[in-house]
Amino acid sequence: MTGLNRKDILGLQDMSPEEISLILETAQSHKEILSRPVKKVPILRGKSICTLFYENSTRTRTSFELAAKIMSADTTSISVAGSSINKGESFKDTLLTLEAMGVDLFVIRHGASGSPHFAARTVKSHIINAGDGMHEHPTQGLLDMLTILENKGKFVGQKVLIVGDIMHSRVVRSNLWGLSKMGAEVRICGPKTLLPAEVDKLPVKVFTDLDEAIDGVDVVNVLRIQLERMNRGFFPSVSEYASMFGVNKNRLLKAKSDVLVMHPGPMNRGVEITPDVADGDFAVITDQVTNGVAVRMALLYLLLGGAGNVASA
Ligand code: CP
């Protein structure tokens, strides 16, 4: 496969294993640029990229902006605060206005699931989903996969445990689709109250006991407790959650001896992960962040600059 035959990146559920492989290979080749003394290539000169974020972000937004600047694209950044969204301008009108200014590609984060899909139907510009509600966060899924591939060399047969607030997590939805398509065994674990409805229809093994779930796994991906999305008590207290579902040194002893510890960030240290594990020898959390820039460079290249994208707008 030489190019992506699609206009938008909305999720990993509808992506083929060949497309995922192409993105990860492209990211691996682009990563070398990040270690150069002068991190600048002219590939996307003349292209205009807008990050349109209706929710907070540090990693996703900054890494998209850095990726675009490294590839010489022009970038604009729109948030709710400081824009006419705050005066009541609709999502549709915001998109049409910015497209009329010449934006070639929108990176969109929105609290409502499906917003990037609506955007993809509304404008001819390319759309990349940077996290939509409780649905998907495909670039996080891809950067997590790249980190696993770099460290383990393959996906087939890898046992990947994702533990935490499964219900509210768009990270888990992208990871489970991507990893299962590539042949990994995906386990999810969390309190019953934080498992989504119809979890039995997903391509995962479901656990509610972390000590059982962590047994023999190659990777532990720890999710943040998303207190901001919870409108009622899903567990008795934060300290009880930490004692039952927190990843600590003792629990890690049950995983493989070369286990990888991952976290998409931001972390609640002392809640879902202890500081010694977050900063310990098995953690690849900052490597995930670096891989985020590489994956986003790859996607911008494949949608805007790469040969063979026959679905360019
Ligand atoms: N992992 C992630 O999406 O982080 P941000 O919310 O900081 O972008």
PDB file of C-alpha atoms and ligand atoms in Angstrom:
ATOM      1  CA  MET A   1       0.000   0.000   0.000  1.00  0.00           C
ATOM      2  CA  THR A   2       1.556   3.341  -1.069  1.00  0.00           C
ATOM      3  CA  GLY A   3      -1.019   5.932   0.004  1.00  0.00           C
ATOM      4  CA  LEU A   4      -4.136   6.477   2.100  1.00  0.00           C
ATOM      5  CA  ASN A   5      -7.256   6.320   0.016  1.00  0.00           C
ATOM      6  CA  ARG A   6      -9.287   8.521   2.372  1.00  0.00           C
ATOM      7  CA  LYS A   7     -10.033  12.190   3.005  1.00  0.00           C
ATOM      8  CA  ASP A   8     -10.326  12.022   6.799  1.00  0.00           C
ATOM      9  CA  ILE A   9      -9.008  10.188   9.871  1.00  0.00           C
ATOM     10  CA  LEU A  10     -12.039   9.702  12.098  1.00  0.00           C
ATOM     11  CA  GLY A  11     -11.310   6.474  13.965  1.00  0.00           C
ATOM     12  CA  LEU A  12      -9.549   3.116  13.925  1.00  0.00           C
ATOM     13  CA  GLN A  13     -12.770   1.066  13.875  1.00  0.00           C
ATOM     14  CA  ASP A  14     -13.142   1.714  10.141  1.00  0.00           C
ATOM     15  CA  MET A  15      -9.442   1.477   9.282  1.00  0.00           C
ATOM     16  CA  SER A  16      -7.889  -1.566   7.623  1.00  0.00           C
ATOM     17  CA  PRO A  17      -4.764  -3.351   8.964  1.00  0.00           C
ATOM     18  CA  GLU A  18      -2.982  -2.250   5.752  1.00  0.00           C
ATOM     19  CA  GLU A  19      -3.793   1.416   6.451  1.00  0.00           C
ATOM     20  CA  ILE A  20      -2.627   1.097  10.071  1.00  0.00           C
ATOM     21  CA  SER A  21       0.642  -0.528   8.911  1.00  0.00           C
ATOM     22  CA  LEU A  22       1.207   2.242   6.349  1.00  0.00           C
ATOM     23  CA  ILE A  23       0.684   4.976   8.982  1.00  0.00           C
ATOM     24  CA  LEU A  24       3.025   3.286  11.486  1.00  0.00           C
ATOM     25  CA  GLU A  25       5.732   2.713   8.836  1.00  0.00           C
ATOM     26  CA  THR A  26       5.447   6.345   7.718  1.00  0.00           C
ATOM     27  CA  ALA A  27       5.688   7.512  11.347  1.00  0.00           C
ATOM     28  CA  GLN A  28       8.822   5.409  11.887  1.00  0.00           C
ATOM     29  CA  SER A  29      10.480   6.991   8.851  1.00  0.00           C
ATOM     30  CA  HIS A  30       9.419  10.538   9.879  1.00  0.00           C
ATOM     31  CA  LYS A  31      10.631  10.097  13.472  1.00  0.00           C
ATOM     32  CA  GLU A  32      14.253  10.495  12.373  1.00  0.00           C
ATOM     33  CA  ILE A  33      13.537  14.168  11.542  1.00  0.00           C
ATOM     34  CA  LEU A  34      12.882  14.806  15.250  1.00  0.00           C
ATOM     35  CA  SER A  35      16.486  13.954  16.168  1.00  0.00           C
ATOM     36  CA  ARG A  36      18.021  16.342  13.611  1.00  0.00           C
ATOM     37  CA  PRO A  37      19.653  19.582  14.881  1.00  0.00           C
ATOM     38  CA  VAL A  38      17.382  21.519  12.498  1.00  0.00           C
ATOM     39  CA  LYS A  39      13.927  19.972  12.683  1.00  0.00           C
ATOM     40  CA  LYS A  40      12.441  21.403   9.494  1.00  0.00           C
ATOM     41  CA  VAL A  41      11.460  19.853   6.151  1.00  0.00           C
ATOM     42  CA  PRO A  42       9.580  21.606   3.340  1.00  0.00           C
ATOM     43  CA  ILE A  43       7.054  18.813   2.621  1.00  0.00           C
ATOM     44  CA  LEU A  44       3.890  20.745   3.548  1.00  0.00           C
ATOM     45  CA  ARG A  45       4.952  24.247   2.468  1.00  0.00           C
ATOM     46  CA  GLY A  46       1.882  26.233   1.422  1.00  0.00           C
ATOM     47  CA  LYS A  47      -0.580  23.999   3.323  1.00  0.00           C
ATOM     48  CA  SER A  48      -2.793  25.495   6.016  1.00  0.00           C
ATOM     49  CA  ILE A  49      -3.733  23.522   9.131  1.00  0.00           C
ATOM     50  CA  CYS A  50      -6.199  24.611  11.828  1.00  0.00           C
ATOM     51  CA  THR A  51      -6.434  23.024  15.287  1.00  0.00           C
ATOM     52  CA  LEU A  52     -10.029  23.544  16.430  1.00  0.00           C
ATOM     53  CA  PHE A  53     -10.355  22.478  20.068  1.00  0.00           C
ATOM     54  CA  TYR A  54     -13.592  22.633  22.069  1.00  0.00           C
ATOM     55  CA  GLU A  55     -11.894  20.788  24.978  1.00  0.00           C
ATOM     56  CA  ASN A  56      -8.589  21.233  26.792  1.00  0.00           C
ATOM     57  CA  SER A  57      -5.413  19.571  25.587  1.00  0.00           C
ATOM     58  CA  THR A  58      -1.665  19.730  26.123  1.00  0.00           C
ATOM     59  CA  ARG A  59      -0.226  16.734  24.251  1.00  0.00           C
ATOM     60  CA  THR A  60      -2.511  16.341  21.238  1.00  0.00           C
ATOM     61  CA  ARG A  61      -2.785  19.973  20.279  1.00  0.00           C
ATOM     62  CA  THR A  62       0.896  20.821  20.813  1.00  0.00           C
ATOM     63  CA  SER A  63       2.152  17.737  18.989  1.00  0.00           C
ATOM     64  CA  PHE A  64      -0.102  18.429  15.981  1.00  0.00           C
ATOM     65  CA  GLU A  65       1.124  22.026  15.892  1.00  0.00           C
ATOM     66  CA  LEU A  66       4.772  20.970  16.211  1.00  0.00           C
ATOM     67  CA  ALA A  67       4.310  18.271  13.553  1.00  0.00           C
ATOM     68  CA  ALA A  68       2.783  20.808  11.157  1.00  0.00           C
ATOM     69  CA  LYS A  69       5.508  23.412  11.799  1.00  0.00           C
ATOM     70  CA  ILE A  70       8.317  20.848  11.384  1.00  0.00           C
ATOM     71  CA  MET A  71       6.823  20.044   7.980  1.00  0.00           C
ATOM     72  CA  SER A  72       6.611  23.788   7.101  1.00  0.00           C
ATOM     73  CA  ALA A  73       2.802  24.039   7.081  1.00  0.00           C
ATOM     74  CA  ASP A  74       1.074  27.194   8.315  1.00  0.00           C
ATOM     75  CA  THR A  75      -0.920  26.673  11.513  1.00  0.00           C
ATOM     76  CA  THR A  76      -3.843  28.422  13.169  1.00  0.00           C
ATOM     77  CA  SER A  77      -5.255  27.560  16.547  1.00  0.00           C
ATOM     78  CA  ILE A  78      -8.894  28.127  17.582  1.00  0.00           C
ATOM     79  CA  SER A  79     -10.275  27.500  21.082  1.00  0.00           C
ATOM     80  CA  VAL A  80     -13.675  28.241  22.571  1.00  0.00           C
ATOM     81  CA  ALA A  81     -12.184  30.983  24.733  1.00  0.00           C
ATOM     82  CA  GLY A  82     -11.210  33.966  22.620  1.00  0.00           C
ATOM     83  CA  SER A  83     -13.183  32.943  19.498  1.00  0.00           C
ATOM     84  CA  SER A  84     -16.697  33.702  18.259  1.00  0.00           C
ATOM     85  CA  ILE A  85     -17.766  30.240  19.466  1.00  0.00           C
ATOM     86  CA  ASN A  86     -18.112  32.062  22.791  1.00  0.00           C
ATOM     87  CA  LYS A  87     -20.619  34.431  21.121  1.00  0.00           C
ATOM     88  CA  GLY A  88     -22.754  31.450  20.100  1.00  0.00           C
ATOM     89  CA  GLU A  89     -21.397  30.724  16.603  1.00  0.00           C
ATOM     90  CA  SER A  90     -22.333  27.177  15.618  1.00  0.00           C
ATOM     91  CA  PHE A  91     -19.847  24.363  14.896  1.00  0.00           C
ATOM     92  CA  LYS A  92     -21.009  24.320  11.257  1.00  0.00           C
ATOM     93  CA  ASP A  93     -20.596  28.074  10.756  1.00  0.00           C
ATOM     94  CA  THR A  94     -17.198  27.989  12.452  1.00  0.00           C
ATOM     95  CA  LEU A  95     -16.051  25.247  10.047  1.00  0.00           C
ATOM     96  CA  LEU A  96     -17.431  26.971   6.945  1.00  0.00           C
ATOM     97  CA  THR A  97     -15.873  30.308   7.984  1.00  0.00           C
ATOM     98  CA  LEU A  98     -12.430  28.816   8.530  1.00  0.00           C
ATOM     99  CA  GLU A  99     -12.620  26.738   5.346  1.00  0.00           C
ATOM    100  CA  ALA A 100     -13.449  29.928   3.415  1.00  0.00           C
ATOM    101  CA  MET A 101     -10.141  31.350   4.694  1.00  0.00           C
ATOM    102  CA  GLY A 102      -8.302  28.480   3.008  1.00  0.00           C
ATOM    103  CA  VAL A 103      -7.810  25.853   5.734  1.00  0.00           C
ATOM    104  CA  ASP A 104      -6.713  22.583   4.065  1.00  0.00           C
ATOM    105  CA  LEU A 105      -6.978  20.382   7.152  1.00  0.00           C
ATOM    106  CA  PHE A 106      -8.789  20.650  10.481  1.00  0.00           C
ATOM    107  CA  VAL A 107      -7.658  18.847  13.633  1.00  0.00           C
ATOM    108  CA  ILE A 108     -10.796  18.710  15.797  1.00  0.00           C
ATOM    109  CA  ARG A 109     -11.371  17.899  19.456  1.00  0.00           C
ATOM    110  CA  HIS A 110     -14.968  18.117  20.624  1.00  0.00           C
ATOM    111  CA  GLY A 111     -16.926  16.905  23.627  1.00  0.00           C
ATOM    112  CA  ALA A 112     -19.709  15.481  21.451  1.00  0.00           C
ATOM    113  CA  SER A 113     -19.139  12.039  19.935  1.00  0.00           C
ATOM    114  CA  GLY A 114     -19.459  12.173  16.143  1.00  0.00           C
ATOM    115  CA  SER A 115     -18.523  15.861  15.762  1.00  0.00           C
ATOM    116  CA  PRO A 116     -15.545  15.163  13.458  1.00  0.00           C
ATOM    117  CA  HIS A 117     -17.815  12.945  11.323  1.00  0.00           C
ATOM    118  CA  PHE A 118     -20.236  15.854  10.961  1.00  0.00           C
ATOM    119  CA  ALA A 119     -17.310  18.133  10.080  1.00  0.00           C
ATOM    120  CA  ALA A 120     -16.097  15.649   7.461  1.00  0.00           C
ATOM    121  CA  ARG A 121     -19.525  15.836   5.767  1.00  0.00           C
ATOM    122  CA  THR A 122     -19.715  19.624   6.083  1.00  0.00           C
ATOM    123  CA  VAL A 123     -16.411  20.788   4.588  1.00  0.00           C
ATOM    124  CA  LYS A 124     -14.197  19.627   1.742  1.00  0.00           C
ATOM    125  CA  SER A 125     -11.086  20.155   3.886  1.00  0.00           C
ATOM    126  CA  HIS A 126      -9.489  17.094   5.491  1.00  0.00           C
ATOM    127  CA  ILE A 127     -10.528  16.275   9.076  1.00  0.00           C
ATOM    128  CA  ILE A 128      -8.465  14.506  11.748  1.00  0.00           C
ATOM    129  CA  ASN A 129     -10.304  13.489  14.911  1.00  0.00           C
ATOM    130  CA  ALA A 130      -8.281  14.596  17.954  1.00  0.00           C
ATOM    131  CA  GLY A 131     -10.811  13.080  20.370  1.00  0.00           C
ATOM    132  CA  ASP A 132     -14.617  13.121  20.158  1.00  0.00           C
ATOM    133  CA  GLY A 133     -16.553  12.711  23.388  1.00  0.00           C
ATOM    134  CA  MET A 134     -16.495   9.112  24.575  1.00  0.00           C
ATOM    135  CA  HIS A 135     -16.024   7.738  21.039  1.00  0.00           C
ATOM    136  CA  GLU A 136     -12.468   7.606  19.576  1.00  0.00           C
ATOM    137  CA  HIS A 137      -9.048   9.237  19.771  1.00  0.00           C
ATOM    138  CA  PRO A 138      -7.388   7.618  16.744  1.00  0.00           C
ATOM    139  CA  THR A 139      -4.048   9.432  16.848  1.00  0.00           C
ATOM    140  CA  GLN A 140      -3.600   8.384  20.504  1.00  0.00           C
ATOM    141  CA  GLY A 141      -4.383   4.792  19.499  1.00  0.00           C
ATOM    142  CA  LEU A 142      -1.803   4.970  16.702  1.00  0.00           C
ATOM    143  CA  LEU A 143       0.927   6.479  18.882  1.00  0.00           C
ATOM    144  CA  ASP A 144       0.282   3.826  21.533  1.00  0.00           C
ATOM    145  CA  MET A 145       0.569   1.160  18.835  1.00  0.00           C
ATOM    146  CA  LEU A 146       3.817   2.648  17.521  1.00  0.00           C
ATOM    147  CA  THR A 147       5.252   2.556  21.065  1.00  0.00           C
ATOM    148  CA  ILE A 148       4.297  -1.110  21.451  1.00  0.00           C
ATOM    149  CA  LEU A 149       5.720  -1.974  18.014  1.00  0.00           C
ATOM    150  CA  GLU A 150       9.035  -0.218  18.745  1.00  0.00           C
ATOM    151  CA  ASN A 151       9.458  -2.058  22.031  1.00  0.00           C
ATOM    152  CA  LYS A 152       8.000  -5.478  21.239  1.00  0.00           C
ATOM    153  CA  GLY A 153       8.629  -5.726  17.492  1.00  0.00           C
ATOM    154  CA  LYS A 154       5.182  -7.154  16.708  1.00  0.00           C
ATOM    155  CA  PHE A 155       1.506  -7.074  17.661  1.00  0.00           C
ATOM    156  CA  VAL A 156       0.534 -10.691  17.037  1.00  0.00           C
ATOM    157  CA  GLY A 157       0.178 -12.542  20.333  1.00  0.00           C
ATOM    158  CA  GLN A 158       0.961  -9.514  22.527  1.00  0.00           C
ATOM    159  CA  LYS A 159      -1.256  -9.349  25.614  1.00  0.00           C
ATOM    160  CA  VAL A 160      -2.235  -5.719  26.157  1.00  0.00           C
ATOM    161  CA  LEU A 161      -4.154  -4.776  29.297  1.00  0.00           C
ATOM    162  CA  ILE A 162      -5.997  -1.447  29.424  1.00  0.00           C
ATOM    163  CA  VAL A 163      -7.079  -0.621  32.981  1.00  0.00           C
ATOM    164  CA  GLY A 164      -9.164   2.176  34.423  1.00  0.00           C
ATOM    165  CA  ASP A 165     -12.138   4.282  33.437  1.00  0.00           C
ATOM    166  CA  ILE A 166     -13.086   2.254  30.361  1.00  0.00           C
ATOM    167  CA  MET A 167     -16.567   3.730  29.941  1.00  0.00           C
ATOM    168  CA  HIS A 168     -15.513   7.357  29.480  1.00  0.00           C
ATOM    169  CA  SER A 169     -12.345   6.611  27.498  1.00  0.00           C
ATOM    170  CA  ARG A 170     -12.029   7.375  23.788  1.00  0.00           C
ATOM    171  CA  VAL A 171      -8.397   6.181  24.074  1.00  0.00           C
ATOM    172  CA  VAL A 172      -9.524   2.645  24.881  1.00  0.00           C
ATOM    173  CA  ARG A 173     -11.919   2.527  21.933  1.00  0.00           C
ATOM    174  CA  SER A 174      -9.205   3.448  19.431  1.00  0.00           C
ATOM    175  CA  ASN A 175      -6.664   1.123  21.063  1.00  0.00           C
ATOM    176  CA  LEU A 176      -8.938  -1.894  21.141  1.00  0.00           C
ATOM    177  CA  TRP A 177      -9.930  -1.629  17.482  1.00  0.00           C
ATOM    178  CA  GLY A 178      -6.393  -0.966  16.278  1.00  0.00           C
ATOM    179  CA  LEU A 179      -4.656  -3.584  18.403  1.00  0.00           C
ATOM    180  CA  SER A 180      -7.204  -6.346  17.829  1.00  0.00           C
ATOM    181  CA  LYS A 181      -7.086  -5.808  14.031  1.00  0.00           C
ATOM    182  CA  MET A 182      -3.297  -6.250  14.168  1.00  0.00           C
ATOM    183  CA  GLY A 183      -3.500  -9.544  16.105  1.00  0.00           C
ATOM    184  CA  ALA A 184      -2.947  -8.507  19.735  1.00  0.00           C
ATOM    185  CA  GLU A 185      -5.016  -9.861  22.646  1.00  0.00           C
ATOM    186  CA  VAL A 186      -6.711  -6.887  24.310  1.00  0.00           C
ATOM    187  CA  ARG A 187      -7.808  -7.118  27.940  1.00  0.00           C
ATOM    188  CA  ILE A 188      -9.810  -4.393  29.639  1.00  0.00           C
ATOM    189  CA  CYS A 189     -10.236  -4.035  33.393  1.00  0.00           C
ATOM    190  CA  GLY A 190     -12.100  -1.601  35.604  1.00  0.00           C
ATOM    191  CA  PRO A 191     -14.934  -1.363  38.130  1.00  0.00           C
ATOM    192  CA  LYS A 192     -18.195  -2.820  36.751  1.00  0.00           C
ATOM    193  CA  THR A 193     -19.706   0.666  36.963  1.00  0.00           C
ATOM    194  CA  LEU A 194     -17.024   1.991  34.602  1.00  0.00           C
ATOM    195  CA  LEU A 195     -17.457  -0.656  31.896  1.00  0.00           C
ATOM    196  CA  PRO A 196     -19.532   0.397  28.857  1.00  0.00           C
ATOM    197  CA  ALA A 197     -22.881  -1.153  27.969  1.00  0.00           C
ATOM    198  CA  GLU A 198     -22.569  -4.053  25.499  1.00  0.00           C
ATOM    199  CA  VAL A 199     -18.906  -4.540  26.438  1.00  0.00           C
ATOM    200  CA  ASP A 200     -19.356  -8.223  25.509  1.00  0.00           C
ATOM    201  CA  LYS A 201     -19.690  -7.184  21.827  1.00  0.00           C
ATOM    202  CA  LEU A 202     -16.180  -5.676  21.752  1.00  0.00           C
ATOM    203  CA  PRO A 203     -13.094  -7.688  20.636  1.00  0.00           C
ATOM    204  CA  VAL A 204     -11.654  -7.769  24.200  1.00  0.00           C
ATOM    205  CA  LYS A 205     -11.393  -9.967  27.296  1.00  0.00           C
ATOM    206  CA  VAL A 206     -13.177  -8.262  30.203  1.00  0.00           C
ATOM    207  CA  PHE A 207     -11.932  -8.294  33.823  1.00  0.00           C
ATOM    208  CA  THR A 208     -13.042  -6.582  37.016  1.00  0.00           C
ATOM    209  CA  ASP A 209     -10.142  -7.890  39.127  1.00  0.00           C
ATOM    210  CA  LEU A 210      -6.831  -6.209  38.285  1.00  0.00           C
ATOM    211  CA  ASP A 211      -4.689  -8.907  39.929  1.00  0.00           C
ATOM    212  CA  GLU A 212      -6.279 -11.472  37.591  1.00  0.00           C
ATOM    213  CA  ALA A 213      -6.172  -9.220  34.513  1.00  0.00           C
ATOM    214  CA  ILE A 214      -2.490  -8.262  34.832  1.00  0.00           C
ATOM    215  CA  ASP A 215      -1.281 -11.880  34.997  1.00  0.00           C
ATOM    216  CA  GLY A 216       1.275 -12.497  32.215  1.00  0.00           C
ATOM    217  CA  VAL A 217       0.602  -9.360  30.169  1.00  0.00           C
ATOM    218  CA  ASP A 218       3.194  -7.709  27.885  1.00  0.00           C
ATOM    219  CA  VAL A 219       1.762  -4.192  28.157  1.00  0.00           C
ATOM    220  CA  VAL A 220      -0.244  -2.311  30.791  1.00  0.00           C
ATOM    221  CA  ASN A 221      -1.883   0.857  29.483  1.00  0.00           C
ATOM    222  CA  VAL A 222      -3.267   2.831  32.434  1.00  0.00           C
ATOM    223  CA  LEU A 223      -6.206   5.176  31.926  1.00  0.00           C
ATOM    224  CA  ARG A 224      -6.995   8.350  33.793  1.00  0.00           C
ATOM    225  CA  ILE A 225     -10.086   8.532  35.970  1.00  0.00           C
ATOM    226  CA  GLN A 226     -12.124  11.156  34.089  1.00  0.00           C
ATOM    227  CA  LEU A 227     -13.815  12.862  37.015  1.00  0.00           C
ATOM    228  CA  GLU A 228     -14.915  15.728  34.736  1.00  0.00           C
ATOM    229  CA  ARG A 229     -17.153  13.339  32.720  1.00  0.00           C
ATOM    230  CA  MET A 230     -18.741  11.735  35.804  1.00  0.00           C
ATOM    231  CA  ASN A 231     -22.057  13.130  37.022  1.00  0.00           C
ATOM    232  CA  ARG A 232     -22.531  10.528  39.785  1.00  0.00           C
ATOM    233  CA  GLY A 233     -20.429   8.305  42.017  1.00  0.00           C
ATOM    234  CA  PHE A 234     -19.036   5.421  39.961  1.00  0.00           C
ATOM    235  CA  PHE A 235     -16.868   4.162  42.849  1.00  0.00           C
ATOM    236  CA  PRO A 236     -16.981   4.732  46.622  1.00  0.00           C
ATOM    237  CA  SER A 237     -13.866   6.910  46.932  1.00  0.00           C
ATOM    238  CA  VAL A 238     -10.660   7.796  45.097  1.00  0.00           C
ATOM    239  CA  SER A 239      -8.581   5.971  47.742  1.00  0.00           C
ATOM    240  CA  GLU A 240     -10.637   2.770  47.354  1.00  0.00           C
ATOM    241  CA  TYR A 241     -10.282   3.042  43.574  1.00  0.00           C
ATOM    242  CA  ALA A 242      -6.504   3.402  43.980  1.00  0.00           C
ATOM    243  CA  SER A 243      -6.276   0.339  46.209  1.00  0.00           C
ATOM    244  CA  MET A 244      -8.372  -1.880  43.881  1.00  0.00           C
ATOM    245  CA  PHE A 245      -7.404  -0.590  40.405  1.00  0.00           C
ATOM    246  CA  GLY A 246      -4.206   1.421  40.892  1.00  0.00           C
ATOM    247  CA  VAL A 247      -1.128   0.075  39.109  1.00  0.00           C
ATOM    248  CA  ASN A 248       1.695  -0.254  41.642  1.00  0.00           C
ATOM    249  CA  LYS A 249       5.027  -2.105  41.876  1.00  0.00           C
ATOM    250  CA  ASN A 250       3.565  -5.186  43.573  1.00  0.00           C
ATOM    251  CA  ARG A 251       0.896  -5.643  40.953  1.00  0.00           C
ATOM    252  CA  LEU A 252       3.421  -5.246  38.131  1.00  0.00           C
ATOM    253  CA  LEU A 253       5.292  -8.331  39.430  1.00  0.00           C
ATOM    254  CA  LYS A 254       2.422 -10.435  38.041  1.00  0.00           C
ATOM    255  CA  ALA A 255       2.975  -9.118  34.487  1.00  0.00           C
ATOM    256  CA  LYS A 256       5.786 -10.310  32.165  1.00  0.00           C
ATOM    257  CA  SER A 257       9.282  -9.384  33.385  1.00  0.00           C
ATOM    258  CA  ASP A 258       9.724  -6.979  30.420  1.00  0.00           C
ATOM    259  CA  VAL A 259       6.282  -5.382  30.739  1.00  0.00           C
ATOM    260  CA  LEU A 260       5.738  -1.938  29.201  1.00  0.00           C
ATOM    261  CA  VAL A 261       3.836   0.612  31.301  1.00  0.00           C
ATOM    262  CA  MET A 262       1.952   3.187  29.263  1.00  0.00           C
ATOM    263  CA  HIS A 263      -0.353   6.094  30.092  1.00  0.00           C
ATOM    264  CA  PRO A 264      -1.923   8.490  27.552  1.00  0.00           C
ATOM    265  CA  GLY A 265      -1.777  11.364  30.053  1.00  0.00           C
ATOM    266  CA  PRO A 266      -2.569  13.517  31.836  1.00  0.00           C
ATOM    267  CA  MET A 267      -1.850  11.322  34.884  1.00  0.00           C
ATOM    268  CA  ASN A 268      -3.445  11.376  38.320  1.00  0.00           C
ATOM    269  CA  ARG A 269      -0.315  10.249  40.169  1.00  0.00           C
ATOM    270  CA  GLY A 270      -1.228   8.242  43.255  1.00  0.00           C
ATOM    271  CA  VAL A 271      -4.689   7.352  41.890  1.00  0.00           C
ATOM    272  CA  GLU A 272      -4.518   5.107  38.795  1.00  0.00           C
ATOM    273  CA  ILE A 273      -0.702   4.812  38.890  1.00  0.00           C
ATOM    274  CA  THR A 274       1.859   5.192  41.662  1.00  0.00           C
ATOM    275  CA  PRO A 275       4.665   7.732  41.067  1.00  0.00           C
ATOM    276  CA  ASP A 276       7.384   5.055  41.325  1.00  0.00           C
ATOM    277  CA  VAL A 277       5.738   3.083  38.487  1.00  0.00           C
ATOM    278  CA  ALA A 278       5.127   6.212  36.384  1.00  0.00           C
ATOM    279  CA  ASP A 279       8.811   7.159  36.686  1.00  0.00           C
ATOM    280  CA  GLY A 280      10.137   3.585  36.793  1.00  0.00           C
ATOM    281  CA  ASP A 281      12.191   1.464  34.388  1.00  0.00           C
ATOM    282  CA  PHE A 282       9.172  -0.113  32.669  1.00  0.00           C
ATOM    283  CA  ALA A 283       7.449   3.190  31.857  1.00  0.00           C
ATOM    284  CA  VAL A 284       7.493   4.500  28.269  1.00  0.00           C
ATOM    285  CA  ILE A 285       5.167   7.431  28.894  1.00  0.00           C
ATOM    286  CA  THR A 286       7.438  10.141  27.506  1.00  0.00           C
ATOM    287  CA  ASP A 287       8.298   7.891  24.529  1.00  0.00           C
ATOM    288  CA  GLN A 288       4.561   7.827  23.784  1.00  0.00           C
ATOM    289  CA  VAL A 289       4.587  11.623  23.677  1.00  0.00           C
ATOM    290  CA  THR A 290       7.505  11.702  21.213  1.00  0.00           C
ATOM    291  CA  ASN A 291       5.785   9.083  19.085  1.00  0.00           C
ATOM    292  CA  GLY A 292       2.728  11.336  19.080  1.00  0.00           C
ATOM    293  CA  VAL A 293       4.643  13.918  17.065  1.00  0.00           C
ATOM    294  CA  ALA A 294       5.878  11.249  14.622  1.00  0.00           C
ATOM    295  CA  VAL A 295       2.397   9.758  14.113  1.00  0.00           C
ATOM    296  CA  ARG A 296       0.876  13.191  13.544  1.00  0.00           C
ATOM    297  CA  MET A 297       3.613  14.092  11.051  1.00  0.00           C
ATOM    298  CA  ALA A 298       2.847  10.849   9.222  1.00  0.00           C
ATOM    299  CA  LEU A 299      -0.876  11.583   9.046  1.00  0.00           C
ATOM    300  CA  LEU A 300      -0.386  15.158   7.841  1.00  0.00           C
ATOM    301  CA  TYR A 301       2.031  13.864   5.206  1.00  0.00           C
ATOM    302  CA  LEU A 302      -0.272  11.065   4.056  1.00  0.00           C
ATOM    303  CA  LEU A 303      -3.351  13.307   3.834  1.00  0.00           C
ATOM    304  CA  LEU A 304      -1.783  16.505   2.520  1.00  0.00           C
ATOM    305  CA  GLY A 305       1.575  15.765   0.999  1.00  0.00           C
ATOM    306  CA  GLY A 306       1.928  12.073   0.339  1.00  0.00           C
ATOM    307  CA  ALA A 307       1.811  10.566  -3.107  1.00  0.00           C
ATOM    308  CA  GLY A 308      -1.124   8.340  -3.758  1.00  0.00           C
ATOM    309  CA  ASN A 309      -3.884   9.932  -1.668  1.00  0.00           C
ATOM    310  CA  VAL A 310      -6.553   9.768  -4.300  1.00  0.00           C
ATOM    311  CA  ALA A 311      -9.182  11.019  -1.856  1.00  0.00           C
ATOM    312  CA  SER A 312      -7.646  14.491  -1.457  1.00  0.00           C
ATOM    313  CA  ALA A 313     -10.281  17.179  -1.310  1.00  0.00           C
TER     314      ALA A 313
HETATM  315  N1   CP B   1      -3.578  12.027  25.667  1.00  0.00           N
HETATM  316  C1   CP B   1      -4.170  13.203  25.400  1.00  0.00           C
HETATM  317  O1   CP B   1      -5.077  13.278  24.589  1.00  0.00           O
HETATM  318  O2   CP B   1      -3.672  14.271  26.101  1.00  0.00           O
HETATM  319  P1   CP B   1      -4.186  15.770  25.957  1.00  0.00           P
HETATM  320  O3   CP B   1      -5.584  15.813  26.496  1.00  0.00           O
HETATM  321  O4   CP B   1      -3.203  16.582  26.763  1.00  0.00           O
HETATM  322  O5   CP B   1      -4.177  16.127  24.501  1.00  0.00           O
END
